[in-house]
mmCIF file with all atom_site columns, C-alpha atoms in Angstrom:
data_model
loop_
_atom_site.group_PDB
_atom_site.id
_atom_site.type_symbol
_atom_site.label_atom_id
_atom_site.label_alt_id
_atom_site.label_comp_id
_atom_site.label_asym_id
_atom_site.label_entity_id
_atom_site.label_seq_id
_atom_site.pdbx_PDB_ins_code
_atom_site.Cartn_x
_atom_site.Cartn_y
_atom_site.Cartn_z
_atom_site.occupancy
_atom_site.B_iso_or_equiv
_atom_site.pdbx_formal_charge
_atom_site.auth_seq_id
_atom_site.auth_comp_id
_atom_site.auth_asym_id
_atom_site.auth_atom_id
_atom_site.pdbx_PDB_model_num
ATOM 1   C CA . UNK A 1 1   ? -10.333 -12.697 -5.829  1.00 81.00 ? 80  UNK A CA 1
ATOM 2   C CA . UNK A 1 2   ? -10.664 -9.675  -8.318  1.00 89.00 ? 81  UNK A CA 1
ATOM 3   C CA . UNK A 1 3   ? -10.170 -10.533 -12.061 1.00 91.00 ? 82  UNK A CA 1
ATOM 4   C CA . UNK A 1 4   ? -7.948  -8.306  -14.341 1.00 92.00 ? 83  UNK A CA 1
ATOM 5   C CA . UNK A 1 5   ? -11.348 -7.298  -16.120 1.00 95.00 ? 84  UNK A CA 1
ATOM 6   C CA . UNK A 1 6   ? -13.035 -6.262  -12.793 1.00 95.00 ? 85  UNK A CA 1
ATOM 7   C CA . UNK A 1 7   ? -10.022 -4.302  -11.929 1.00 94.00 ? 86  UNK A CA 1
ATOM 8   C CA . UNK A 1 8   ? -9.660  -2.697  -15.469 1.00 95.00 ? 87  UNK A CA 1
ATOM 9   C CA . UNK A 1 9   ? -13.332 -1.679  -15.348 1.00 96.00 ? 88  UNK A CA 1
ATOM 10  C CA . UNK A 1 10  ? -13.200 -0.190  -11.986 1.00 96.00 ? 89  UNK A CA 1
ATOM 11  C CA . UNK A 1 11  ? -10.049 1.678   -13.216 1.00 95.00 ? 90  UNK A CA 1
ATOM 12  C CA . UNK A 1 12  ? -11.902 3.075   -15.994 1.00 96.00 ? 91  UNK A CA 1
ATOM 13  C CA . UNK A 1 13  ? -14.316 4.499   -13.962 1.00 96.00 ? 92  UNK A CA 1
ATOM 14  C CA . UNK A 1 14  ? -11.803 5.993   -11.575 1.00 96.00 ? 93  UNK A CA 1
ATOM 15  C CA . UNK A 1 15  ? -9.676  7.466   -14.195 1.00 96.00 ? 94  UNK A CA 1
ATOM 16  C CA . UNK A 1 16  ? -12.722 9.032   -16.064 1.00 96.00 ? 95  UNK A CA 1
ATOM 17  C CA . UNK A 1 17  ? -13.946 10.594  -12.808 1.00 96.00 ? 96  UNK A CA 1
ATOM 18  C CA . UNK A 1 18  ? -10.409 12.047  -12.113 1.00 96.00 ? 97  UNK A CA 1
ATOM 19  C CA . UNK A 1 19  ? -9.743  13.143  -15.912 1.00 96.00 ? 98  UNK A CA 1
ATOM 20  C CA . UNK A 1 20  ? -13.138 15.211  -15.891 1.00 96.00 ? 99  UNK A CA 1
ATOM 21  C CA . UNK A 1 21  ? -12.032 17.069  -12.871 1.00 96.00 ? 100 UNK A CA 1
ATOM 22  C CA . UNK A 1 22  ? -8.833  17.942  -14.443 1.00 96.00 ? 101 UNK A CA 1
ATOM 23  C CA . UNK A 1 23  ? -6.590  16.069  -11.719 1.00 97.00 ? 102 UNK A CA 1
ATOM 24  C CA . UNK A 1 24  ? -3.170  15.082  -13.257 1.00 95.00 ? 103 UNK A CA 1
ATOM 25  C CA . UNK A 1 25  ? -2.946  11.297  -12.044 1.00 94.00 ? 104 UNK A CA 1
ATOM 26  C CA . UNK A 1 26  ? -0.530  8.488   -13.518 1.00 91.00 ? 105 UNK A CA 1
ATOM 27  C CA . UNK A 1 27  ? -2.383  5.599   -12.369 1.00 91.00 ? 106 UNK A CA 1
ATOM 28  C CA . UNK A 1 28  ? -1.901  3.398   -9.412  1.00 91.00 ? 107 UNK A CA 1
ATOM 29  C CA . UNK A 1 29  ? 1.731   1.603   -8.378  1.00 87.00 ? 108 UNK A CA 1
ATOM 30  C CA . UNK A 1 30  ? 1.999   -2.135  -7.902  1.00 85.00 ? 109 UNK A CA 1
ATOM 31  C CA . UNK A 1 31  ? 1.053   -1.660  -4.304  1.00 84.00 ? 110 UNK A CA 1
ATOM 32  C CA . UNK A 1 32  ? -2.096  0.553   -4.798  1.00 87.00 ? 111 UNK A CA 1
ATOM 33  C CA . UNK A 1 33  ? -0.378  3.578   -3.702  1.00 87.00 ? 112 UNK A CA 1
ATOM 34  C CA . UNK A 1 34  ? -0.836  6.756   -6.147  1.00 91.00 ? 113 UNK A CA 1
ATOM 35  C CA . UNK A 1 35  ? 0.245   10.253  -6.480  1.00 93.00 ? 114 UNK A CA 1
ATOM 36  C CA . UNK A 1 36  ? -1.953  13.227  -8.214  1.00 95.00 ? 115 UNK A CA 1
ATOM 37  C CA . UNK A 1 37  ? -1.557  16.867  -8.941  1.00 96.00 ? 116 UNK A CA 1
ATOM 38  C CA . UNK A 1 38  ? -4.645  19.186  -8.708  1.00 96.00 ? 117 UNK A CA 1
ATOM 39  C CA . UNK A 1 39  ? -5.159  21.598  -11.340 1.00 96.00 ? 118 UNK A CA 1
ATOM 40  C CA . UNK A 1 40  ? -4.620  25.310  -10.591 1.00 94.00 ? 119 UNK A CA 1
ATOM 41  C CA . UNK A 1 41  ? -7.484  26.964  -8.955  1.00 95.00 ? 120 UNK A CA 1
ATOM 42  C CA . UNK A 1 42  ? -8.183  23.706  -7.005  1.00 96.00 ? 121 UNK A CA 1
ATOM 43  C CA . UNK A 1 43  ? -6.794  23.282  -3.288  1.00 96.00 ? 122 UNK A CA 1
ATOM 44  C CA . UNK A 1 44  ? -5.085  20.213  -2.343  1.00 94.00 ? 123 UNK A CA 1
ATOM 45  C CA . UNK A 1 45  ? -7.901  19.736  0.149   1.00 96.00 ? 124 UNK A CA 1
ATOM 46  C CA . UNK A 1 46  ? -10.514 19.774  -2.418  1.00 97.00 ? 125 UNK A CA 1
ATOM 47  C CA . UNK A 1 47  ? -8.444  17.340  -4.695  1.00 95.00 ? 126 UNK A CA 1
ATOM 48  C CA . UNK A 1 48  ? -8.118  15.111  -1.714  1.00 95.00 ? 127 UNK A CA 1
ATOM 49  C CA . UNK A 1 49  ? -11.850 15.326  -1.346  1.00 97.00 ? 128 UNK A CA 1
ATOM 50  C CA . UNK A 1 50  ? -12.624 14.558  -5.048  1.00 97.00 ? 129 UNK A CA 1
ATOM 51  C CA . UNK A 1 51  ? -9.957  11.649  -5.108  1.00 96.00 ? 130 UNK A CA 1
ATOM 52  C CA . UNK A 1 52  ? -11.946 10.143  -1.885  1.00 96.00 ? 131 UNK A CA 1
ATOM 53  C CA . UNK A 1 53  ? -15.202 10.544  -3.656  1.00 97.00 ? 132 UNK A CA 1
ATOM 54  C CA . UNK A 1 54  ? -14.076 9.153   -6.747  1.00 96.00 ? 133 UNK A CA 1
ATOM 55  C CA . UNK A 1 55  ? -12.425 6.059   -5.088  1.00 95.00 ? 134 UNK A CA 1
ATOM 56  C CA . UNK A 1 56  ? -15.793 5.274   -3.398  1.00 96.00 ? 135 UNK A CA 1
ATOM 57  C CA . UNK A 1 57  ? -18.080 5.935   -6.455  1.00 96.00 ? 136 UNK A CA 1
ATOM 58  C CA . UNK A 1 58  ? -15.796 4.025   -8.864  1.00 96.00 ? 137 UNK A CA 1
ATOM 59  C CA . UNK A 1 59  ? -15.422 1.087   -6.365  1.00 94.00 ? 138 UNK A CA 1
ATOM 60  C CA . UNK A 1 60  ? -11.521 1.790   -6.041  1.00 94.00 ? 139 UNK A CA 1
ATOM 61  C CA . UNK A 1 61  ? -11.714 1.696   -2.292  1.00 93.00 ? 140 UNK A CA 1
ATOM 62  C CA . UNK A 1 62  ? -13.094 -1.696  -2.239  1.00 94.00 ? 141 UNK A CA 1
ATOM 63  C CA . UNK A 1 63  ? -12.059 -3.736  -5.454  1.00 94.00 ? 142 UNK A CA 1
ATOM 64  C CA . UNK A 1 64  ? -8.844  -1.906  -5.719  1.00 92.00 ? 143 UNK A CA 1
ATOM 65  C CA . UNK A 1 65  ? -7.917  -2.549  -2.139  1.00 90.00 ? 144 UNK A CA 1
ATOM 66  C CA . UNK A 1 66  ? -8.781  -6.075  -2.528  1.00 93.00 ? 145 UNK A CA 1
ATOM 67  C CA . UNK A 1 67  ? -6.754  -6.339  -5.884  1.00 92.00 ? 146 UNK A CA 1
ATOM 68  C CA . UNK A 1 68  ? -3.879  -4.899  -4.379  1.00 89.00 ? 147 UNK A CA 1
ATOM 69  C CA . UNK A 1 69  ? -3.953  -6.607  -1.115  1.00 90.00 ? 148 UNK A CA 1
ATOM 70  C CA . UNK A 1 70  ? -4.068  -10.091 -3.013  1.00 91.00 ? 149 UNK A CA 1
ATOM 71  C CA . UNK A 1 71  ? -1.240  -9.190  -5.345  1.00 90.00 ? 150 UNK A CA 1
ATOM 72  C CA . UNK A 1 72  ? 1.006   -8.414  -2.575  1.00 92.00 ? 151 UNK A CA 1
ATOM 73  C CA . UNK A 1 73  ? 0.252   -11.569 -0.325  1.00 94.00 ? 152 UNK A CA 1
ATOM 74  C CA . UNK A 1 74  ? -1.505  -13.984 -3.265  1.00 94.00 ? 153 UNK A CA 1
ATOM 75  C CA . UNK A 1 75  ? -1.121  -17.197 -0.980  1.00 94.00 ? 154 UNK A CA 1
ATOM 76  C CA . UNK A 1 76  ? -2.838  -15.081 2.103   1.00 93.00 ? 155 UNK A CA 1
ATOM 77  C CA . UNK A 1 77  ? 0.340   -15.856 4.321   1.00 97.00 ? 156 UNK A CA 1
ATOM 78  C CA . UNK A 1 78  ? 0.245   -14.835 7.945   1.00 97.00 ? 157 UNK A CA 1
ATOM 79  C CA . UNK A 1 79  ? 0.665   -11.175 7.994   1.00 96.00 ? 158 UNK A CA 1
ATOM 80  C CA . UNK A 1 80  ? 2.819   -10.818 10.997  1.00 97.00 ? 159 UNK A CA 1
ATOM 81  C CA . UNK A 1 81  ? 5.007   -13.679 9.964   1.00 98.00 ? 160 UNK A CA 1
ATOM 82  C CA . UNK A 1 82  ? 5.611   -12.020 6.371   1.00 97.00 ? 161 UNK A CA 1
ATOM 83  C CA . UNK A 1 83  ? 6.262   -8.470  8.000   1.00 97.00 ? 162 UNK A CA 1
ATOM 84  C CA . UNK A 1 84  ? 8.657   -9.830  10.457  1.00 98.00 ? 163 UNK A CA 1
ATOM 85  C CA . UNK A 1 85  ? 10.681  -11.716 7.764   1.00 97.00 ? 164 UNK A CA 1
ATOM 86  C CA . UNK A 1 86  ? 10.617  -8.915  5.475   1.00 96.00 ? 165 UNK A CA 1
ATOM 87  C CA . UNK A 1 87  ? 12.078  -6.565  8.217   1.00 97.00 ? 166 UNK A CA 1
ATOM 88  C CA . UNK A 1 88  ? 14.683  -9.463  8.975   1.00 97.00 ? 167 UNK A CA 1
ATOM 89  C CA . UNK A 1 89  ? 15.509  -9.461  5.525   1.00 96.00 ? 168 UNK A CA 1
ATOM 90  C CA . UNK A 1 90  ? 15.833  -5.742  5.129   1.00 95.00 ? 169 UNK A CA 1
ATOM 91  C CA . UNK A 1 91  ? 18.519  -5.850  8.280   1.00 96.00 ? 170 UNK A CA 1
ATOM 92  C CA . UNK A 1 92  ? 16.273  -3.352  10.394  1.00 97.00 ? 171 UNK A CA 1
ATOM 93  C CA . UNK A 1 93  ? 15.456  -6.059  13.070  1.00 97.00 ? 172 UNK A CA 1
ATOM 94  C CA . UNK A 1 94  ? 17.341  -8.723  14.834  1.00 97.00 ? 173 UNK A CA 1
ATOM 95  C CA . UNK A 1 95  ? 17.345  -12.035 12.913  1.00 97.00 ? 174 UNK A CA 1
ATOM 96  C CA . UNK A 1 96  ? 15.592  -13.518 15.992  1.00 97.00 ? 175 UNK A CA 1
ATOM 97  C CA . UNK A 1 97  ? 12.624  -11.084 15.580  1.00 98.00 ? 176 UNK A CA 1
ATOM 98  C CA . UNK A 1 98  ? 9.434   -12.953 15.368  1.00 97.00 ? 177 UNK A CA 1
ATOM 99  C CA . UNK A 1 99  ? 5.690   -12.662 13.984  1.00 98.00 ? 178 UNK A CA 1
ATOM 100 C CA . UNK A 1 100 ? 4.704   -12.419 17.724  1.00 97.00 ? 179 UNK A CA 1
ATOM 101 C CA . UNK A 1 101 ? 7.374   -9.573  18.362  1.00 97.00 ? 180 UNK A CA 1
ATOM 102 C CA . UNK A 1 102 ? 5.757   -7.667  15.309  1.00 97.00 ? 181 UNK A CA 1
ATOM 103 C CA . UNK A 1 103 ? 2.129   -8.094  16.159  1.00 96.00 ? 182 UNK A CA 1
ATOM 104 C CA . UNK A 1 104 ? 3.167   -6.462  19.565  1.00 95.00 ? 183 UNK A CA 1
ATOM 105 C CA . UNK A 1 105 ? 5.339   -3.738  18.262  1.00 95.00 ? 184 UNK A CA 1
ATOM 106 C CA . UNK A 1 106 ? 2.984   -2.618  15.633  1.00 92.00 ? 185 UNK A CA 1
ATOM 107 C CA . UNK A 1 107 ? 0.283   -2.429  18.155  1.00 89.00 ? 186 UNK A CA 1
ATOM 108 C CA . UNK A 1 108 ? 2.521   -0.329  20.439  1.00 88.00 ? 187 UNK A CA 1
ATOM 109 C CA . UNK A 1 109 ? 4.131   1.607   17.538  1.00 85.00 ? 188 UNK A CA 1
ATOM 110 C CA . UNK A 1 110 ? 7.466   0.587   18.943  1.00 90.00 ? 189 UNK A CA 1
ATOM 111 C CA . UNK A 1 111 ? 9.950   -1.324  16.873  1.00 93.00 ? 190 UNK A CA 1
ATOM 112 C CA . UNK A 1 112 ? 13.234  -2.464  18.194  1.00 95.00 ? 191 UNK A CA 1
ATOM 113 C CA . UNK A 1 113 ? 15.384  -1.096  15.217  1.00 96.00 ? 192 UNK A CA 1
ATOM 114 C CA . UNK A 1 114 ? 18.900  -2.239  14.810  1.00 94.00 ? 193 UNK A CA 1
ATOM 115 C CA . UNK A 1 115 ? 19.626  0.719   12.411  1.00 93.00 ? 194 UNK A CA 1
ATOM 116 C CA . UNK A 1 116 ? 18.587  4.340   12.990  1.00 93.00 ? 195 UNK A CA 1
ATOM 117 C CA . UNK A 1 117 ? 14.670  4.928   12.897  1.00 92.00 ? 196 UNK A CA 1
ATOM 118 C CA . UNK A 1 118 ? 14.690  6.466   9.469   1.00 94.00 ? 197 UNK A CA 1
ATOM 119 C CA . UNK A 1 119 ? 16.148  3.597   7.953   1.00 94.00 ? 198 UNK A CA 1
ATOM 120 C CA . UNK A 1 120 ? 13.657  1.405   9.914   1.00 94.00 ? 199 UNK A CA 1
ATOM 121 C CA . UNK A 1 121 ? 10.665  3.314   9.025   1.00 94.00 ? 200 UNK A CA 1
ATOM 122 C CA . UNK A 1 122 ? 11.440  3.355   5.535   1.00 93.00 ? 201 UNK A CA 1
ATOM 123 C CA . UNK A 1 123 ? 11.866  -0.448  5.558   1.00 94.00 ? 202 UNK A CA 1
ATOM 124 C CA . UNK A 1 124 ? 8.665   -0.770  7.323   1.00 95.00 ? 203 UNK A CA 1
ATOM 125 C CA . UNK A 1 125 ? 6.956   1.279   4.623   1.00 92.00 ? 204 UNK A CA 1
ATOM 126 C CA . UNK A 1 126 ? 8.468   -0.779  1.879   1.00 93.00 ? 205 UNK A CA 1
ATOM 127 C CA . UNK A 1 127 ? 7.618   -4.032  3.742   1.00 94.00 ? 206 UNK A CA 1
ATOM 128 C CA . UNK A 1 128 ? 3.969   -2.896  4.353   1.00 91.00 ? 207 UNK A CA 1
ATOM 129 C CA . UNK A 1 129 ? 3.674   -2.071  0.586   1.00 90.00 ? 208 UNK A CA 1
ATOM 130 C CA . UNK A 1 130 ? 5.619   -5.469  -0.677  1.00 94.00 ? 209 UNK A CA 1
ATOM 131 C CA . UNK A 1 131 ? 6.186   -7.655  1.977   1.00 95.00 ? 210 UNK A CA 1
ATOM 132 C CA . UNK A 1 132 ? 7.145   -10.791 -0.191  1.00 95.00 ? 211 UNK A CA 1
ATOM 133 C CA . UNK A 1 133 ? 9.225   -8.923  -2.720  1.00 92.00 ? 212 UNK A CA 1
ATOM 134 C CA . UNK A 1 134 ? 6.647   -9.876  -5.476  1.00 92.00 ? 213 UNK A CA 1
ATOM 135 C CA . UNK A 1 135 ? 5.934   -6.205  -6.770  1.00 88.00 ? 214 UNK A CA 1
ATOM 136 C CA . UNK A 1 136 ? 9.385   -4.954  -6.995  1.00 82.00 ? 215 UNK A CA 1
ATOM 137 C CA . UNK A 1 137 ? 8.646   -2.159  -4.347  1.00 74.00 ? 216 UNK A CA 1
ATOM 138 C CA . UNK A 1 138 ? 11.731  -3.438  -2.338  1.00 66.00 ? 217 UNK A CA 1
ATOM 139 C CA . UNK A 1 139 ? 14.656  -5.457  -2.443  1.00 56.00 ? 218 UNK A CA 1
ATOM 140 C CA . UNK A 1 140 ? 13.853  -8.904  -1.037  1.00 45.00 ? 219 UNK A CA 1
#
């Protein structure tokens, strides 16, 4: 469990690093994802390198990851079960789809979409971010 104070301290360290480099960063989304813009004269590759470096040095890669992981699944429910149910709720797989199906399909990178692949992959991304619909990242 990561407290709000621990998360805030990590975020302050991370933000200071990013600001000092001149990188435009609007913070993390509820699922932990983010976007940034590098200043003119800095390559995107260099910006990615710096963001990775700051993520490690600030603790974002560990503290932030755990914080967001817990928020998306606070009761630590079975990931395969909540992902299968999320995909069912998103109407992109058959209602008979199971946790075991998801585990196998994810490993093989094959999904039995009942919709077009683009819609299926979009639902999969949303479910990965917010499988229980707790973060407002998808329609539960």
